[in-house]
PDB file of C-alpha atoms in Angstrom:
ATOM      1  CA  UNK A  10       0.000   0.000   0.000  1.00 71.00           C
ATOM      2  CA  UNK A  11       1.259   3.265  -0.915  1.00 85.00           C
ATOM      3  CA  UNK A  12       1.462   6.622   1.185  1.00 85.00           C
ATOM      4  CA  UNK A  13       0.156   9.639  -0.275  1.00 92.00           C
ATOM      5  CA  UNK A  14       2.341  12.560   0.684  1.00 92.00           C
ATOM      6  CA  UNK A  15       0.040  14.044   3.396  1.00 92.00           C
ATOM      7  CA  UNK A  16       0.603  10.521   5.359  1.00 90.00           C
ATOM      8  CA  UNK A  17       4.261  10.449   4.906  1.00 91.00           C
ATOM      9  CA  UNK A  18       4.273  13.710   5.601  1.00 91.00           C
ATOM     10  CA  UNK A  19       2.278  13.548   8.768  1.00 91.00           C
ATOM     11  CA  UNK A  20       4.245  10.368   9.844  1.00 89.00           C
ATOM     12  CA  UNK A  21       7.226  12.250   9.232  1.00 92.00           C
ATOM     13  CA  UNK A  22       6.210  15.048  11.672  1.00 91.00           C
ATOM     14  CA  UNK A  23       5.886  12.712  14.395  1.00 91.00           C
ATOM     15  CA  UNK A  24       9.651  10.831  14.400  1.00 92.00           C
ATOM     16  CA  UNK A  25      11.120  12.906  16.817  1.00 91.00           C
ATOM     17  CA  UNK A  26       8.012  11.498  19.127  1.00 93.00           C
ATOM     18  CA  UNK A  27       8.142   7.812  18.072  1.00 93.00           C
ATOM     19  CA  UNK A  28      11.870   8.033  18.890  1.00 94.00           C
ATOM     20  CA  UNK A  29      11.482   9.864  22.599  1.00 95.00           C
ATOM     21  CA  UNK A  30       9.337   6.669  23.116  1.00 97.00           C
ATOM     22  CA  UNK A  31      11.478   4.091  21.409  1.00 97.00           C
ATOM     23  CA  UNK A  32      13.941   5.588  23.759  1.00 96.00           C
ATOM     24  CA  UNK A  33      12.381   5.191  26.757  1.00 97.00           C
ATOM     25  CA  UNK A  34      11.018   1.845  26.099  1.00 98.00           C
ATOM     26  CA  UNK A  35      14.442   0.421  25.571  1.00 97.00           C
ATOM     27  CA  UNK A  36      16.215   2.421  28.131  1.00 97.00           C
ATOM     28  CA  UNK A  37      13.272   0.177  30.602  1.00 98.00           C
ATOM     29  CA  UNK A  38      13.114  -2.707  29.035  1.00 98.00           C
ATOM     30  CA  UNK A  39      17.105  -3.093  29.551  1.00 98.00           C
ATOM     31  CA  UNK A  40      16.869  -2.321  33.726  1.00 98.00           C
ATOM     32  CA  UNK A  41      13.945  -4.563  33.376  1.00 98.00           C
ATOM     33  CA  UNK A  42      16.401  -7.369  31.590  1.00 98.00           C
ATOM     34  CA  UNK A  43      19.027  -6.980  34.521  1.00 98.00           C
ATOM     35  CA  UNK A  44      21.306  -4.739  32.627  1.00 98.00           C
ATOM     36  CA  UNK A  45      22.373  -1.240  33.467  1.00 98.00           C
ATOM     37  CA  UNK A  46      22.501   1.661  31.206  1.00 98.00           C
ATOM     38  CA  UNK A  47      24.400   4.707  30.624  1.00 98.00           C
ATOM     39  CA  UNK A  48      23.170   8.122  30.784  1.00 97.00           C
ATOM     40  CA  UNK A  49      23.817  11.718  30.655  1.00 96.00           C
ATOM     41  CA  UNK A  50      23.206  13.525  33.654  1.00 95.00           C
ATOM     42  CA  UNK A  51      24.302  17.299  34.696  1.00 94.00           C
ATOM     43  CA  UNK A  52      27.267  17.121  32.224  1.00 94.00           C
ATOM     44  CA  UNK A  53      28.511  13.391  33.595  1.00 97.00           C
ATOM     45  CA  UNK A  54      28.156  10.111  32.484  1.00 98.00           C
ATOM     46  CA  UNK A  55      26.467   7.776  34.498  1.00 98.00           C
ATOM     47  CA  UNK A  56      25.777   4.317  34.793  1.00 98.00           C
ATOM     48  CA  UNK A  57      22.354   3.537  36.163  1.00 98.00           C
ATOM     49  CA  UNK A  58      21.831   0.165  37.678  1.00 98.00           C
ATOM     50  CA  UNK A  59      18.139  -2.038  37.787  1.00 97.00           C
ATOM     51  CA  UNK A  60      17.694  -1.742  41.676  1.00 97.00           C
ATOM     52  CA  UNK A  61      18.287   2.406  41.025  1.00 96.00           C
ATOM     53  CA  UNK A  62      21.495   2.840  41.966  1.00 98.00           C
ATOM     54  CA  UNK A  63      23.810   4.957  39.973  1.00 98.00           C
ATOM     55  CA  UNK A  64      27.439   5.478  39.593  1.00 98.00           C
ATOM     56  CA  UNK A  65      29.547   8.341  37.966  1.00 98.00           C
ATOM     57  CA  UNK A  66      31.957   7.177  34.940  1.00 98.00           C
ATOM     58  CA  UNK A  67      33.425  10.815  34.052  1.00 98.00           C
ATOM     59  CA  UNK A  68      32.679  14.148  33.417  1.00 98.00           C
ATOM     60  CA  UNK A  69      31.388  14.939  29.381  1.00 97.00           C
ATOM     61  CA  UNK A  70      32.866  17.483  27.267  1.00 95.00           C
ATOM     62  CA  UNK A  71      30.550  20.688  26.920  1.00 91.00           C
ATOM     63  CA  UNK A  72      27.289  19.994  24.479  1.00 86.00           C
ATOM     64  CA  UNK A  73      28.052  21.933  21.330  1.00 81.00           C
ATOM     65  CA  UNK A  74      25.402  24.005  20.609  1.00 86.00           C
ATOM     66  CA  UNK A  75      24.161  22.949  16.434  1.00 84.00           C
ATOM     67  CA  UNK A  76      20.658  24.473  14.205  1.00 88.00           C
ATOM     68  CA  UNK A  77      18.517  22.292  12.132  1.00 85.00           C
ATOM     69  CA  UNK A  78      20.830  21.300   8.729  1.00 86.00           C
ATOM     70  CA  UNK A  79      24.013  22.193  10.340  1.00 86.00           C
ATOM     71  CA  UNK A  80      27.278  19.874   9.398  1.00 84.00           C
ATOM     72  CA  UNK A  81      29.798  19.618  11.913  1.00 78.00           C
ATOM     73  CA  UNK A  82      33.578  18.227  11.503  1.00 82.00           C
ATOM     74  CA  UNK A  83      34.687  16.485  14.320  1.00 79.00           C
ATOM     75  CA  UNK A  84      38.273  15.908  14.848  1.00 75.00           C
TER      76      UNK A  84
END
């Protein structure tokens, strides 16, 4: 079955919600498994454990600041 462009177009406005939620269902579904996760939290990255528990790996460099379309080089 084809989309018509208003479809796609309406299912394309709503990716950056389907992915919030992909997100959070797998970030769950992986404490729910036993495993921990990784996160970013005030600058630091931290490992969050099942039982709720987290622990500090190191401190992230500064989020660089980009607008819609931008390319970036990273060295």
């Amino acid at each position: 079955m084809a989309l018509s462009e208003e479809a796609m177009c309406f299912l394309e406005a709503h990716i950056p919600e389907l992915a919030e939620i992909a997100f959070k269902q797998a970030y769950w579904a992986a404490l729910a498994s036993g495993s921990s996760v990784l996160i970013s939290k005030d600058g630091k990255l931290v490992e969050v454990f099942p039982d709720g528990t987290q622990k500090f790996i190191k401190r992230l460099p500064p989020a660089i600041p980009v607008t819609r379309g931008q390319k970036l080089e990273i060295e």
